[in-house]
mmCIF file of C-alpha atoms in Angstrom:
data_model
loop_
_atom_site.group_PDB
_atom_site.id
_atom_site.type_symbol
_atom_site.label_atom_id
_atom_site.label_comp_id
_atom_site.label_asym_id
_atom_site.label_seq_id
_atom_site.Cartn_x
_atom_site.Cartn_y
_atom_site.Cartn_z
ATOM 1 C CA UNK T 816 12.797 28.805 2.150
ATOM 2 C CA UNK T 817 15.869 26.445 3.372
ATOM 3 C CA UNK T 818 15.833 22.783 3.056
ATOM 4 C CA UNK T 819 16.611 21.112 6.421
ATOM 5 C CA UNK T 820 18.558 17.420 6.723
ATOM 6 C CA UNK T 821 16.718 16.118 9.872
ATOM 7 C CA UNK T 822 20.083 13.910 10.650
ATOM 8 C CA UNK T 823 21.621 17.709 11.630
ATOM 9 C CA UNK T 824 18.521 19.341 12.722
ATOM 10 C CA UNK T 825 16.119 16.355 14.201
ATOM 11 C CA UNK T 826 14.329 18.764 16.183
ATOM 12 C CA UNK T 827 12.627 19.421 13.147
ATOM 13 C CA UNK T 828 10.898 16.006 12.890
ATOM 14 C CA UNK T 829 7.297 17.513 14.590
ATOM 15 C CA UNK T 830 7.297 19.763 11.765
ATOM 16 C CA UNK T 831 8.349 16.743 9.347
ATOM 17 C CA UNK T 832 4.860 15.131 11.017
ATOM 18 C CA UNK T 833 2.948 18.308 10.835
ATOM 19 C CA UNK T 834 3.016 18.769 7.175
ATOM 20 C CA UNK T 835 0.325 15.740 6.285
ATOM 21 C CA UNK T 836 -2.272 17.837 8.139
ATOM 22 C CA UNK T 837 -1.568 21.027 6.305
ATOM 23 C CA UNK T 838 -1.721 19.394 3.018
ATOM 24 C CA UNK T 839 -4.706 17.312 3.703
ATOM 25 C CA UNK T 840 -6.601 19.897 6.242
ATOM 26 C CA UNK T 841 -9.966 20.812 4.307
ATOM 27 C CA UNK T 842 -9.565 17.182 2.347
ATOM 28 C CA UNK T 843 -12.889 15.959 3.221
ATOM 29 C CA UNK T 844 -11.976 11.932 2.048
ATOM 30 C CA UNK T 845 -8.307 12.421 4.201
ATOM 31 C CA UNK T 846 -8.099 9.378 6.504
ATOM 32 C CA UNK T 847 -6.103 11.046 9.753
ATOM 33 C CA UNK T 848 -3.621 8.025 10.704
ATOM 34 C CA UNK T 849 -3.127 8.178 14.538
ATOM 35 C CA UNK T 850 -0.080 10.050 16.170
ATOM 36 C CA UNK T 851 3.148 7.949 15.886
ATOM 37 C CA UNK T 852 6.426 9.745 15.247
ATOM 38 C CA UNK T 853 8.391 7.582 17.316
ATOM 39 C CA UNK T 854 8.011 4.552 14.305
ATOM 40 C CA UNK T 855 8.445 7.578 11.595
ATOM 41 C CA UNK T 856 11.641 8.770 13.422
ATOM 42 C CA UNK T 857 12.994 5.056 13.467
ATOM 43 C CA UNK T 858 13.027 4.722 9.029
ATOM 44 C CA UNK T 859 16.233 6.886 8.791
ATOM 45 C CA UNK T 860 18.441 5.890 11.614
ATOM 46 C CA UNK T 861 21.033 4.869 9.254
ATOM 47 C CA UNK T 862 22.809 8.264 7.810
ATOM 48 C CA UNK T 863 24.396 5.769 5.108
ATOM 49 C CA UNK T 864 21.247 4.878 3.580
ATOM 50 C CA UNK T 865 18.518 7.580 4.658
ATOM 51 C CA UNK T 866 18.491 11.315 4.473
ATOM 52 C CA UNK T 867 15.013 12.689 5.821
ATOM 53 C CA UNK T 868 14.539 16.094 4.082
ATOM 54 C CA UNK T 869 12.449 19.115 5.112
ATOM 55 C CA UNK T 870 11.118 22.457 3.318
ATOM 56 C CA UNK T 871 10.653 25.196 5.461
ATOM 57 C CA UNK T 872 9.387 28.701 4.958
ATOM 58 C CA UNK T 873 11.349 31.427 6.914
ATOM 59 C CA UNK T 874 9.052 31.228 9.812
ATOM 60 C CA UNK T 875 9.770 27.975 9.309
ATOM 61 C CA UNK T 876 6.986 26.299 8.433
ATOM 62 C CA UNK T 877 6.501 22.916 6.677
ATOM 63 C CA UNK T 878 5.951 23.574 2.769
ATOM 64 C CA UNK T 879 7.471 19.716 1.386
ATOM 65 C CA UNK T 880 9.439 16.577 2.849
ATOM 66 C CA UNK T 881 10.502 13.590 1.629
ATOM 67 C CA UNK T 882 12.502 10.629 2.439
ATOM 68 C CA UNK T 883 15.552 9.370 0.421
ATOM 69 C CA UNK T 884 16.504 5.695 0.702
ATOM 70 C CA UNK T 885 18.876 3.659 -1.008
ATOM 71 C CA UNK T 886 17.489 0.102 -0.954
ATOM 72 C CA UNK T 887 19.791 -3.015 0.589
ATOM 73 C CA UNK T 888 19.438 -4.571 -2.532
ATOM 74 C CA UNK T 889 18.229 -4.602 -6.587
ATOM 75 C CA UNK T 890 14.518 -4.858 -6.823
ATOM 76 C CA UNK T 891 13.061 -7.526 -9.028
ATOM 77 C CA UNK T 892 13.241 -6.409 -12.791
ATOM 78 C CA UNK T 893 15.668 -3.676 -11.986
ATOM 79 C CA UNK T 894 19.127 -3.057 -13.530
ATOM 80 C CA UNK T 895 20.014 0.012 -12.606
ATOM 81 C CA UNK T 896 21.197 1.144 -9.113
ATOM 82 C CA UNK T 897 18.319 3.042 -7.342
ATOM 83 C CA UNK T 898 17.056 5.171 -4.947
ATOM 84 C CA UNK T 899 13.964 5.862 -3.697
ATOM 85 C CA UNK T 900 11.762 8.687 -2.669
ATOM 86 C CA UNK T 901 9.061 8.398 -0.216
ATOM 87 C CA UNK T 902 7.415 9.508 2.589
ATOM 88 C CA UNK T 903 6.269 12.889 0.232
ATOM 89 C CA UNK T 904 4.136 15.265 1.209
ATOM 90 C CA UNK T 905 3.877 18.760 -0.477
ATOM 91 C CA UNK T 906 2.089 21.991 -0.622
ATOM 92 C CA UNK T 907 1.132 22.733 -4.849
ATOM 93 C CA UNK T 908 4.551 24.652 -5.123
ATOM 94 C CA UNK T 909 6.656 23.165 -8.005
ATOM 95 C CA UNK T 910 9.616 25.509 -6.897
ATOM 96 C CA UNK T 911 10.079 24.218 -3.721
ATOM 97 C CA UNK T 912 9.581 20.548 -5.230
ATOM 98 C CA UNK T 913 12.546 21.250 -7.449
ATOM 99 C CA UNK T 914 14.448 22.653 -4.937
ATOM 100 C CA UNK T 915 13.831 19.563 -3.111
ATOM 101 C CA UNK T 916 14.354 16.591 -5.721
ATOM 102 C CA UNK T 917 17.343 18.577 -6.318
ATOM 103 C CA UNK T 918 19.100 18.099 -3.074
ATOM 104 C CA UNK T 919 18.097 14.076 -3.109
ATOM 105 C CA UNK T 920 19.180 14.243 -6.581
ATOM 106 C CA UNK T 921 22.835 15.871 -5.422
ATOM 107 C CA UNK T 922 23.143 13.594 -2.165
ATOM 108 C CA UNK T 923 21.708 10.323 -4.167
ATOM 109 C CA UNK T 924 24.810 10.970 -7.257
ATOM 110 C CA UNK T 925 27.276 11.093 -4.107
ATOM 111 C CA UNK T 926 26.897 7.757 -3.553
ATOM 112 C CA UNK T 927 26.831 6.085 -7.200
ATOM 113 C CA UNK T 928 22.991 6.003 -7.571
ATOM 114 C CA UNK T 929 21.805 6.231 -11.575
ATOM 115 C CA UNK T 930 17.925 6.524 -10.950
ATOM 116 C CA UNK T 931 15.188 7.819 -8.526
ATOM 117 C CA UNK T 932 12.179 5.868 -8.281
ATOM 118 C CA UNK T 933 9.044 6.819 -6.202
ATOM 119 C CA UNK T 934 6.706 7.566 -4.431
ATOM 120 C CA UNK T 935 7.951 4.227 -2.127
ATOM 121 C CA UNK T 936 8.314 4.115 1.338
ATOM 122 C CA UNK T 937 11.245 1.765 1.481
ATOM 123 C CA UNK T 938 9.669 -0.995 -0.748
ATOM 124 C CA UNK T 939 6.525 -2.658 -2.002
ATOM 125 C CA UNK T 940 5.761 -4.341 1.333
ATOM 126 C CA UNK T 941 5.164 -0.704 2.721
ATOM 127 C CA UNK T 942 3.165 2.718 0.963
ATOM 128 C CA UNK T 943 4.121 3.014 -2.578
ATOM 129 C CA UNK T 944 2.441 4.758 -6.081
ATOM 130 C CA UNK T 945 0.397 7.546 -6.948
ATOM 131 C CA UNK T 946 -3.067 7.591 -7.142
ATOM 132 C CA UNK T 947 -3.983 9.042 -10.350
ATOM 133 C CA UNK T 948 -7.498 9.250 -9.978
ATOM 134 C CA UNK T 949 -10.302 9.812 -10.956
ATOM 135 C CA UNK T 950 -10.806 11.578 -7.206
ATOM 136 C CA UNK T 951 -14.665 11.636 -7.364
ATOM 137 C CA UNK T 952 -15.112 8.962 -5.099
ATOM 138 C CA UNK T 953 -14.134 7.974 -1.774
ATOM 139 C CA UNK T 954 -10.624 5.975 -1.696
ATOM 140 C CA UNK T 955 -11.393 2.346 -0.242
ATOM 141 C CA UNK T 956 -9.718 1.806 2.984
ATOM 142 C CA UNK T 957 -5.669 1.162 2.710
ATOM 143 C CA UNK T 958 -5.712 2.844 -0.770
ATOM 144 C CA UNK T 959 -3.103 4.992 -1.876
ATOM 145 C CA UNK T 960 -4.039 8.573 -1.424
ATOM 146 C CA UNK T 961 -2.521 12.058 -2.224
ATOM 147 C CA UNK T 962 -3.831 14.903 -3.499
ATOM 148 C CA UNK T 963 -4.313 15.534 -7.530
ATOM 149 C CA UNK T 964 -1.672 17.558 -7.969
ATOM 150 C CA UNK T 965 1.349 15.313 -6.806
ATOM 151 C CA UNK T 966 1.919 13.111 -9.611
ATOM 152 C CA UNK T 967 1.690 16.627 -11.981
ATOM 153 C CA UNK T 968 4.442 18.275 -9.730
ATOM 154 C CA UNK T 969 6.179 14.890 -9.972
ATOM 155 C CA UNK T 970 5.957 14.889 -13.723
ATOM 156 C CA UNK T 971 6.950 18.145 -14.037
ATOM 157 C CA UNK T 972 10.568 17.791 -12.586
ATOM 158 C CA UNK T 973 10.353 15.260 -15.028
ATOM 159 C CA UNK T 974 9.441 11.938 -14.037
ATOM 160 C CA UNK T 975 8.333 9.733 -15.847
ATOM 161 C CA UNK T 976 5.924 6.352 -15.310
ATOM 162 C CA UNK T 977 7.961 3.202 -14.569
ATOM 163 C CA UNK T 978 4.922 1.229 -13.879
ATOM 164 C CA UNK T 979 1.096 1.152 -13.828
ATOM 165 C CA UNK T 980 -1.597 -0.006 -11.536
ATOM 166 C CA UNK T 981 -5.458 -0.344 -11.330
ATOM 167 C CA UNK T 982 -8.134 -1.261 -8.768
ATOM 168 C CA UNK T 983 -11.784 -2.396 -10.250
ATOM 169 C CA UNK T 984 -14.981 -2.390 -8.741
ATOM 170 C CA UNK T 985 -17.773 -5.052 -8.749
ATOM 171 C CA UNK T 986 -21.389 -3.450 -7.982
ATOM 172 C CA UNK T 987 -23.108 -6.396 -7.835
ATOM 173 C CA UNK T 988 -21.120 -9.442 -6.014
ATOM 174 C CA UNK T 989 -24.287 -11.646 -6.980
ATOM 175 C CA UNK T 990 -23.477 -11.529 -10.515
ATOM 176 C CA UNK T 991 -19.850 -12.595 -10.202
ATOM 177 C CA UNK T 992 -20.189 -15.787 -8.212
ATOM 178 C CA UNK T 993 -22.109 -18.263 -10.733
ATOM 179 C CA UNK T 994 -18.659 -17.875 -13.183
ATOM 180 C CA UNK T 995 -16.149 -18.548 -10.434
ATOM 181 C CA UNK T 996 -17.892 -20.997 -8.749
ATOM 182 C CA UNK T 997 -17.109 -24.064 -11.134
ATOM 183 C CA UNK T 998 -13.136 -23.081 -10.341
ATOM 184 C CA UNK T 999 -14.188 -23.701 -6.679
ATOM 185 C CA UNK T 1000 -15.705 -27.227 -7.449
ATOM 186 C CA UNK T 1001 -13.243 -28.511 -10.378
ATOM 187 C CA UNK T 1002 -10.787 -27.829 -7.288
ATOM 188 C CA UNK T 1003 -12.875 -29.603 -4.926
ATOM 189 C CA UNK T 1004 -13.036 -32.868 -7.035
ATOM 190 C CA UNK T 1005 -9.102 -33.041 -7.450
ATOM 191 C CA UNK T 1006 -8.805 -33.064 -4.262
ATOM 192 C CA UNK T 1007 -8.018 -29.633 -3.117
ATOM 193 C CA UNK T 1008 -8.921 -28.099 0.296
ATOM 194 C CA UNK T 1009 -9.852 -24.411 1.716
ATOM 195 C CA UNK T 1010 -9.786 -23.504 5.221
ATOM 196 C CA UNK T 1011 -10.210 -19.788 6.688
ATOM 197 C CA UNK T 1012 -7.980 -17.129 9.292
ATOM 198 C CA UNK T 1013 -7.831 -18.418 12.858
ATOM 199 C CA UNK T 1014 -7.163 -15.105 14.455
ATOM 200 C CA UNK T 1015 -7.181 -17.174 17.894
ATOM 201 C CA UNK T 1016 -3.457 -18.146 16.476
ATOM 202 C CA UNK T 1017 -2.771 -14.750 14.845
ATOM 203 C CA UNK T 1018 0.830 -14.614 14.565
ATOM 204 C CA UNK T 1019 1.055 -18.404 13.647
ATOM 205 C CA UNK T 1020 -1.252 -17.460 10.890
ATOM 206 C CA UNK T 1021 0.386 -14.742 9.877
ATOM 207 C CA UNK T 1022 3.665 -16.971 9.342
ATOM 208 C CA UNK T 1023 1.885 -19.039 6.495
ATOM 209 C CA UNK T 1024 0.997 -16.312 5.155
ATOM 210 C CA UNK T 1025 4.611 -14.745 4.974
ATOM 211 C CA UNK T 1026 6.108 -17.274 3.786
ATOM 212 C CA UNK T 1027 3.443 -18.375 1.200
ATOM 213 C CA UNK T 1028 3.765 -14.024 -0.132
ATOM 214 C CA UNK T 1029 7.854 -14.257 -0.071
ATOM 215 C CA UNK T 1030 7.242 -17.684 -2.309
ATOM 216 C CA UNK T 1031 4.561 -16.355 -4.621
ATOM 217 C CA UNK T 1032 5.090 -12.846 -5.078
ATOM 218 C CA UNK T 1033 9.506 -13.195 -5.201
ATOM 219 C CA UNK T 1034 9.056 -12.851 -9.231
ATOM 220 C CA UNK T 1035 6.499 -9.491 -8.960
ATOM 221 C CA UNK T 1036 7.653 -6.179 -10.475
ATOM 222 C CA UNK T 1037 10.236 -4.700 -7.653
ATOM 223 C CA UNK T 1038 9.815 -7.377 -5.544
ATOM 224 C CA UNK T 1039 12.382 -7.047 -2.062
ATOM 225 C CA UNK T 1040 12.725 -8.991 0.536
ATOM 226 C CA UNK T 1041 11.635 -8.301 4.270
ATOM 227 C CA UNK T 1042 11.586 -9.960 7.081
ATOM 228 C CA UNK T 1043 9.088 -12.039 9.171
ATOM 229 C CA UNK T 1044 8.829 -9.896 12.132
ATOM 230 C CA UNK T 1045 8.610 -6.792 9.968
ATOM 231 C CA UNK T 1046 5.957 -8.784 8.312
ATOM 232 C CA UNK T 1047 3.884 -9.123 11.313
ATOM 233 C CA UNK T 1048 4.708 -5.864 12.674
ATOM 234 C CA UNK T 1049 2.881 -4.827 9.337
ATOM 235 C CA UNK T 1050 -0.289 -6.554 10.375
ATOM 236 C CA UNK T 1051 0.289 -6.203 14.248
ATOM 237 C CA UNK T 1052 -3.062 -3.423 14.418
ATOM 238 C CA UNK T 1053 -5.225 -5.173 12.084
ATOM 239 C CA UNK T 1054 -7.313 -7.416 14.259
ATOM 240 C CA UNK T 1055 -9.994 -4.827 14.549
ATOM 241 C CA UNK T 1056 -10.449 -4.996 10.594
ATOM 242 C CA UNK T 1057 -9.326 -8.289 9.762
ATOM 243 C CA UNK T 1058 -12.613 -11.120 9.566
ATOM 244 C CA UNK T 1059 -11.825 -14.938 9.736
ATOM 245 C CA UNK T 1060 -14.328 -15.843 6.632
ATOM 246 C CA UNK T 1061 -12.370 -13.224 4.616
ATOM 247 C CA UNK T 1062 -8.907 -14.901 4.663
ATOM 248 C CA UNK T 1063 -8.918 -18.575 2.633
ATOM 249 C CA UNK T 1064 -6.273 -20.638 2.707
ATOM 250 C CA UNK T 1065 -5.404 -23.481 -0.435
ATOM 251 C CA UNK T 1066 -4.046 -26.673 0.793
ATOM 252 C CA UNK T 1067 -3.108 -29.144 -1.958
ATOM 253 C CA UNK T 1068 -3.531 -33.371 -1.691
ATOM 254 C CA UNK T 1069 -0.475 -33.639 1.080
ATOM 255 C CA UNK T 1070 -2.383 -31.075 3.378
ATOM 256 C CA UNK T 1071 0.236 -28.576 2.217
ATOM 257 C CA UNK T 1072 -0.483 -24.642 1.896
ATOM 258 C CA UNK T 1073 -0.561 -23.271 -1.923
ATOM 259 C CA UNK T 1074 -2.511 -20.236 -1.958
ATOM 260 C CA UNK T 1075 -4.337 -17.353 -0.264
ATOM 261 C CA UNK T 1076 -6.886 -14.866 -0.715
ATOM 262 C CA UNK T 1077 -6.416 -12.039 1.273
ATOM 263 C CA UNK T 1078 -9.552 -9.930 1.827
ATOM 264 C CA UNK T 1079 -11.037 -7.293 4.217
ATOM 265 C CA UNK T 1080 -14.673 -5.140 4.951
ATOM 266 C CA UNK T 1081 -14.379 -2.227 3.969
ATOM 267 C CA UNK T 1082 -14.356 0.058 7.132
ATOM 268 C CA UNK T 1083 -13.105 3.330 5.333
ATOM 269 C CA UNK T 1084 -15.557 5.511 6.967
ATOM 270 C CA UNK T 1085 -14.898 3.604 10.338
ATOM 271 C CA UNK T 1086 -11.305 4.531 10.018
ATOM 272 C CA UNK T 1087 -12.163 7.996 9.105
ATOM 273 C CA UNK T 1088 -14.043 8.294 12.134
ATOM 274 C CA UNK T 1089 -11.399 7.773 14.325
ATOM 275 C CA UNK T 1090 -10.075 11.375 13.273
ATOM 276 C CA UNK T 1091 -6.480 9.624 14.347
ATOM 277 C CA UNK T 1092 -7.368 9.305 17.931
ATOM 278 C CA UNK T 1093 -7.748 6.013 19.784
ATOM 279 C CA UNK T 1094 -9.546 7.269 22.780
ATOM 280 C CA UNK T 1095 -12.525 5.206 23.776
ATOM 281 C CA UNK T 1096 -15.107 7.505 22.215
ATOM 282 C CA UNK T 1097 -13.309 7.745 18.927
ATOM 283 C CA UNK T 1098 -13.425 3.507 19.342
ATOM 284 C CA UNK T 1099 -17.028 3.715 19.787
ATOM 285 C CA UNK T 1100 -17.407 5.731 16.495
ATOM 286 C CA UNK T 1101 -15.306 3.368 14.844
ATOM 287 C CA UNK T 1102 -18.024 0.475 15.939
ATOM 288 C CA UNK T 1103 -20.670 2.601 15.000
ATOM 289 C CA UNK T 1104 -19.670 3.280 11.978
ATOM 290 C CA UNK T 1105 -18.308 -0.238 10.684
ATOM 291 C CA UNK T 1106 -22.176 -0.929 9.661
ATOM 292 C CA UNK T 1107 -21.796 1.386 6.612
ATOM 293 C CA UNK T 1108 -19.655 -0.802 4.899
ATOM 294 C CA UNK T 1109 -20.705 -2.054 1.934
ATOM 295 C CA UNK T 1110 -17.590 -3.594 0.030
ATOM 296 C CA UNK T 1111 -15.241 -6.749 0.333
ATOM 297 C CA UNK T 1112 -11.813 -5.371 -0.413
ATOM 298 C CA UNK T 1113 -9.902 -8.525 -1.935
ATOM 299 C CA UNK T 1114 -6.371 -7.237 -0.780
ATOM 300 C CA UNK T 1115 -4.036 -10.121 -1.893
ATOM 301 C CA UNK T 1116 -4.281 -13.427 -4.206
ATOM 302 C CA UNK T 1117 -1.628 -16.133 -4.780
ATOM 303 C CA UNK T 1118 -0.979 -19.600 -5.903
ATOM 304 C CA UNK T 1119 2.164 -21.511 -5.862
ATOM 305 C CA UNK T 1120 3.521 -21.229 -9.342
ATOM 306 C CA UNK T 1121 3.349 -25.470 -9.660
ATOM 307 C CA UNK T 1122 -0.022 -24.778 -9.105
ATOM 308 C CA UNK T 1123 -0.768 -21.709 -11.998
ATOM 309 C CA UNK T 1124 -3.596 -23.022 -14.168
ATOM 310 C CA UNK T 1125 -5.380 -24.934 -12.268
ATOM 311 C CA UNK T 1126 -8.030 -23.093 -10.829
ATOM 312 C CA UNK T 1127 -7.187 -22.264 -7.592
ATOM 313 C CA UNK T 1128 -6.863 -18.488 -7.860
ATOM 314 C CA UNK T 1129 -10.740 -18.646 -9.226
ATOM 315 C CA UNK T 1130 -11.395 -20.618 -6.640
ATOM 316 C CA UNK T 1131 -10.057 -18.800 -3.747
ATOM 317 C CA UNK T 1132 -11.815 -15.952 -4.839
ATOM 318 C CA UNK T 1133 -14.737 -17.126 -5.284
ATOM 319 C CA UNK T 1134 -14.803 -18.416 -1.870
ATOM 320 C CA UNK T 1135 -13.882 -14.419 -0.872
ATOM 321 C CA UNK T 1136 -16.834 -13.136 -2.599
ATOM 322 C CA UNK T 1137 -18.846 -15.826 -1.424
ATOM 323 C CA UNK T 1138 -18.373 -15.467 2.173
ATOM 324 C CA UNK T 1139 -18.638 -11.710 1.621
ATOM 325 C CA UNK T 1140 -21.825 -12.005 0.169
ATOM 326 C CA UNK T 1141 -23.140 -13.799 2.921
ATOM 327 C CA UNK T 1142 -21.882 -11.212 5.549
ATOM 328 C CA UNK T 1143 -23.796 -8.715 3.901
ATOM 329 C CA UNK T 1144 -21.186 -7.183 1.675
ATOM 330 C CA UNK T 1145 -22.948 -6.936 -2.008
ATOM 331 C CA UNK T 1146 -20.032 -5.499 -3.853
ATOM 332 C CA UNK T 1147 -16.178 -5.393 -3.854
ATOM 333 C CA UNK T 1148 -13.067 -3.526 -4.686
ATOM 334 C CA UNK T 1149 -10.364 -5.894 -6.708
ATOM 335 C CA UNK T 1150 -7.366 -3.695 -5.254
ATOM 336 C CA UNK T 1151 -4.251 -2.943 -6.400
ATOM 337 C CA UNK T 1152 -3.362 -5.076 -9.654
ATOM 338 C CA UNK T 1153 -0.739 -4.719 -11.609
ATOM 339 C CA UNK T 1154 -1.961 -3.671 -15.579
ATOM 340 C CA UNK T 1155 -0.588 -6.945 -16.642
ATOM 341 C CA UNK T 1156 -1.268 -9.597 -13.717
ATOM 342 C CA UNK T 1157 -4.256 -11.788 -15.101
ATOM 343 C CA UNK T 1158 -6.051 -11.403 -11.546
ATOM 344 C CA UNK T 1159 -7.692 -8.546 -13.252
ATOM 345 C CA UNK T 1160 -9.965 -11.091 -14.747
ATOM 346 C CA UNK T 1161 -10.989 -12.970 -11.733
ATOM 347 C CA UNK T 1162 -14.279 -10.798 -11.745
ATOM 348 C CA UNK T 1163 -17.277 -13.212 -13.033
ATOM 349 C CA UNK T 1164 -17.184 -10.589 -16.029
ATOM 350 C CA UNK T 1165 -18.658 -7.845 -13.629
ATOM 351 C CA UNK T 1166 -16.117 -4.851 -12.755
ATOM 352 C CA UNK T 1167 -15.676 -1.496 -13.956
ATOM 353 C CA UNK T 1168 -12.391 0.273 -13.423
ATOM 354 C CA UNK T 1169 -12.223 2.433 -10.116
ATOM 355 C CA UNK T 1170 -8.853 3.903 -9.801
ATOM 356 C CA UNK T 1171 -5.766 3.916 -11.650
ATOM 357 C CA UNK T 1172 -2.013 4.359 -9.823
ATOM 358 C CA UNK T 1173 1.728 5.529 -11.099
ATOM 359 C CA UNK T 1174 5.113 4.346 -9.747
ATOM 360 C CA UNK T 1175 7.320 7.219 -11.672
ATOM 361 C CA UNK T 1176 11.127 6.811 -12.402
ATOM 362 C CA UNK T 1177 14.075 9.541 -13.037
ATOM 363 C CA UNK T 1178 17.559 8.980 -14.518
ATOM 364 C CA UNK T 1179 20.437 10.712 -12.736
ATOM 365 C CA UNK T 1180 23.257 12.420 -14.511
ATOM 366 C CA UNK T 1181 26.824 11.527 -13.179
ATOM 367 C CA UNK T 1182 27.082 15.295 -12.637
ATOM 368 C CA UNK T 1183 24.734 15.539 -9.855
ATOM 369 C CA UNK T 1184 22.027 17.040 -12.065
ATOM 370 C CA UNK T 1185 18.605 14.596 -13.147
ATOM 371 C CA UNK T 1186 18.038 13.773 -16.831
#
């Protein structure tokens, strides 16, 4: 085995692709994302920042890879000076992980850096955390996914959890509404408004939204900033899965925006159909198959901070589930909530935990050596 720093050796970058499909080839929940190494080559183009790292075998095949970045600046709720690990794929071989961490551990030191945190592919906005299971049901679509044994092998080198997360399903949407729906009303009287997506002005959209998330979310665990056109570039494929009576605005008395609820069909075994092709047949399955959807994913909720307590998250979400319900979706996924954000409530009393999810953190020695 040699480990291979794709700034010296890029030719190696097909292999650096190649390894997802060996890891995930008789995975039968694996979503195949469609060919594009051209955006994957474009994270490490600074040398400064990024080192893109590669496993081989002596024949040299793929066996582990990983991506080392050292963040422009401090996440929120972070004192120490970090870097961060993502982009990880591996084969179940804790050797070669060591081997790995070890060389992002040595090159990481170099450069001042007292702590590793991962799995994060450059920050929050982007892939981030383990999912911890349990595995014996499908992932929802745009869930965190990895095989079982990562967070073990992780754990192992010894990393430890720096933060948890949790997604909760509601089987019957139904039952949630009647509790939420007063929120919805109480907001109504004072004078509150709620419009929903125009995808006809998509990027204009997408603006209020940006700049409602950089507002609301600026004070959320290892919060970063990024920028608008990175934002949009985030959501710049999303039309096919995106539904106008899913995505509800807040406006307060002045007609300004406060809030959003961010939520989605969904169209995991659509995706999965595509088997990472875009060819017009593999669209046609992806049509086809958007009928078996059964759950509202509620992706994203926030209210301006003036406007905490008041009722508007309830609200929003109830007019989520609402319009779900009404498009034929009888159940939902509350995704990706922090153990402590209060949004876990915002169920109508009706969810049962799904899925739980580790972001894991390692101390660095000022030897070179992790801690």
């Amino acid at each position: 085995m040699r480990i291979i720093d794709l700034h010296k050796e890029p030719e190696y970058w097909p292999r650096f692709i190649e390894l997802t499909d060996r890891v995930y080839e008789d995975d039968p929940f694996y979503v195949k994302q469609p060919s594009d190494p051209e955006k994957l080559i474009a994270v490490p183009k600074r040398p400064d920042n990024r080192l893109p790292l590669l496993a081989v075998t002596d024949d040299n095949m793929p066996i582990a890879r990983l991506i080392v970045t050292i963040p422009g600046e401090i996440p929120v709720g972070e004192s120490d000076k970090i870097g961060l690990i993502g982009f990880f794929e591996s084969l179940d071989n804790p050797k070669t992980v060591k081997s790995i961490f070890d060389r992002a551990g040595a090159w990481l030191t170099e450069r001042g850096i007292t702590k590793i945190v991962g799995p994060m592919d450059g920050d929050t906005w982007h892939k981030y955390r383990f999912n911890v299971g349990p595995h014996d049901r499908p992932p929802f679509l745009m869930e965190p996914y990895n095989p079982p044994y990562y967070p073990k092998l992780w754990e192992e080198y010894g990393f430890e959890p720096l933060a948890g997360y949790l997604s909760r399903h509601i089987p019957e949407l139904a039952g949630a509404l009647p509790g939420l729906e007063k929120f919805y009303k109480r907001c109504v009287r004072n004078g509150f408004s709620f419009r929903s997506f125009r995808k006809a002005d998509y990027n204009s959209e997408l603006d209020i939204l940006y700049d409602l998330s950089r507002e609301i979310f600026s004070e959320n665990f290892y919060y970063t900033e990024i920028t608008r056109k990175s934002f949009r570039e985030l959501y710049a494929r999303a039309g096919a899965i995106i539904r106008e009576d899913l995505i509800w605005f807040a406006l307060d008395l002045n007609k300004q925006y406060c809030g959003f609820a961010f939520a989605l069909p969904d169209y995991y075994e659509a995706v999965r159909s595509l088997r990472g092709r875009t060819d017009i047949f593999s669209k046609l399955r992806f049509i086809f198959n958007r009928r078996k959807a059964r759950d509202l994913n509620v992706k994203s909720l926030g209210v301006l901070k003036k406007y905490q307590g008041s009722g508007l998250g309830p609200a929003l979400t109830y007019k989520a589930y609402l319009e779900g319900f009404n498009l034929g979706f009888p159940s939902a996924n509350m995704c990706l909530i922090h153990e402590a954000n209060s949004s876990a409530r915002l169920d109508g009393g009706r969810s049962e935990l799904s899925r739980r999810y580790l972001l894991y953190q390692k101390l660095l020695r000022t030897d070179g050596v992790t801690r």
